[in-house]
XYZ file of C-alpha atoms in Angstrom:
164
model
C 78.170 -45.049 76.523
C 77.238 -48.720 76.744
C 77.786 -50.971 73.753
C 74.277 -52.464 73.630
C 71.660 -50.540 71.651
C 68.416 -49.218 73.132
C 65.939 -52.042 73.736
C 62.186 -51.800 74.136
C 60.576 -54.241 76.585
C 56.807 -54.688 76.433
C 54.978 -56.263 79.361
C 52.633 -57.769 76.802
C 49.818 -59.366 78.792
C 46.852 -57.043 78.251
C 48.995 -54.283 76.686
C 46.722 -52.256 74.375
C 49.526 -50.431 72.530
C 51.713 -53.202 71.136
C 51.071 -52.221 67.502
C 51.913 -48.586 68.235
C 55.101 -49.630 70.037
C 56.180 -51.739 67.046
C 55.699 -48.803 64.670
C 57.788 -46.450 66.805
C 60.452 -49.121 67.387
C 60.746 -49.875 63.672
C 61.072 -46.163 62.864
C 63.979 -45.937 65.349
C 65.451 -49.399 64.572
C 64.972 -50.668 68.145
C 65.001 -54.275 69.249
C 61.629 -55.132 70.823
C 61.147 -57.853 73.437
C 57.481 -58.824 73.777
C 57.301 -60.624 77.119
C 54.325 -62.701 78.290
C 53.578 -66.024 79.935
C 51.425 -67.153 77.001
C 52.405 -67.117 73.324
C 51.373 -63.792 71.778
C 51.250 -63.058 68.060
C 54.027 -60.690 67.060
C 55.137 -59.329 63.689
C 57.607 -61.457 61.773
C 60.366 -58.901 61.874
C 64.058 -59.223 62.773
C 63.705 -56.497 65.418
C 60.890 -58.277 67.296
C 61.527 -61.130 69.700
C 58.674 -62.898 71.450
C 59.679 -64.083 74.912
C 57.334 -66.611 76.501
C 58.189 -67.060 80.163
C 56.959 -69.886 82.411
C 53.580 -69.456 84.080
C 53.903 -67.752 87.425
C 52.849 -64.581 89.152
C 55.967 -62.532 88.384
C 57.832 -64.460 85.673
C 57.376 -61.798 82.987
C 58.177 -59.036 85.479
C 61.327 -60.833 86.608
C 62.471 -61.299 82.998
C 62.013 -57.621 82.170
C 63.367 -56.243 85.458
C 66.397 -58.518 85.210
C 67.366 -57.069 81.825
C 66.134 -53.476 81.571
C 68.861 -50.937 82.309
C 69.626 -47.272 81.709
C 69.180 -46.692 78.002
C 66.205 -49.061 77.649
C 62.477 -48.357 77.568
C 59.821 -50.466 79.297
C 56.086 -50.371 78.552
C 53.931 -51.585 81.449
C 50.928 -50.802 83.632
C 52.403 -52.886 86.459
C 53.524 -50.381 89.101
C 55.836 -52.742 91.054
C 57.548 -53.720 87.781
C 57.801 -50.040 86.844
C 59.453 -49.335 90.216
C 62.035 -52.068 89.656
C 62.837 -50.795 86.154
C 63.004 -47.140 87.233
C 65.431 -48.191 89.994
C 67.578 -49.858 87.308
C 67.626 -46.607 85.324
C 65.271 -47.577 82.490
C 62.670 -45.221 81.064
C 59.216 -46.608 81.885
C 55.961 -45.619 80.191
C 52.395 -46.752 80.834
C 50.187 -47.507 77.803
C 48.307 -44.243 78.456
C 51.560 -42.303 77.954
C 52.178 -41.567 81.629
C 55.880 -41.883 82.419
C 57.003 -43.538 85.624
C 59.991 -41.592 86.968
C 62.107 -41.489 90.109
C 59.970 -38.529 91.206
C 56.594 -40.192 90.556
C 57.119 -43.878 91.313
C 56.832 -43.550 95.102
C 53.375 -41.981 94.871
C 52.307 -44.516 92.213
C 53.346 -47.393 94.499
C 51.619 -45.854 97.514
C 48.401 -45.333 95.546
C 48.513 -48.871 94.169
C 49.055 -50.324 97.642
C 46.251 -48.223 99.126
C 43.819 -49.323 96.408
C 44.851 -52.956 96.891
C 44.237 -52.638 100.646
C 40.828 -51.048 100.037
C 39.846 -53.840 97.620
C 41.021 -56.454 100.143
C 38.793 -54.819 102.754
C 35.804 -55.127 100.411
C 35.649 -51.587 99.064
C 34.462 -51.125 95.494
C 37.097 -48.946 93.838
C 35.752 -48.821 90.287
C 38.932 -49.867 88.484
C 40.898 -47.952 85.867
C 39.365 -45.577 83.331
C 38.578 -47.117 79.935
C 41.425 -46.863 77.447
C 40.747 -43.986 75.021
C 42.109 -42.740 71.698
C 43.814 -39.837 73.499
C 45.667 -42.404 75.656
C 46.992 -44.066 72.481
C 48.117 -40.692 71.147
C 49.754 -39.757 74.462
C 51.580 -43.098 74.472
C 52.928 -42.586 70.946
C 54.220 -39.129 71.885
C 55.748 -40.308 75.182
C 57.488 -43.296 73.587
C 58.912 -41.260 70.727
C 60.074 -38.563 73.156
C 61.788 -41.112 75.424
C 63.648 -42.662 72.491
C 64.723 -39.314 71.066
C 65.951 -38.267 74.533
C 67.998 -41.468 74.837
C 69.483 -41.032 71.365
C 70.462 -37.446 72.211
C 72.087 -38.747 75.398
C 74.323 -40.953 73.243
C 72.505 -44.280 73.341
C 72.646 -46.136 70.050
C 69.937 -47.828 68.013
C 70.274 -50.758 65.644
C 72.888 -53.447 66.115
C 75.725 -53.096 68.664
C 78.481 -50.872 67.405
C 76.348 -49.539 64.550
C 73.780 -46.749 64.943
C 70.892 -46.992 62.477
């Protein structure tokens, strides 16, 4: 088992489930890194750290992917970032509760790339479905399940060397 406790990384730009993630993280005593390239309001809480990265196309992604490892959880809709974090062993969850896994990430990347190519060719693809209450509920369940699974696998919460 690694010495560092489970960390939760939120790709915060346009993330609709930050409040839900905080609630679950606080219940499990997880450190939360809220990463964005603009200052975002976060709760004043010792478990929450706002990380403002320099402006740039992949600065937030690079920060998260450079730190997330097996035993951490990442919340993102960004498929290339999800692929990098899955490759590093982290659990990755979209705000709608859909997990990105080693089994699903290849298809997610292929679909993303196809849609990007279609949009570049001028096709109207319609965009993502509107975020719904059931997505919020699915996210809460998926995040809690991922954390419980990690804790059962021996990953600690709270401060290093001390499980909460």
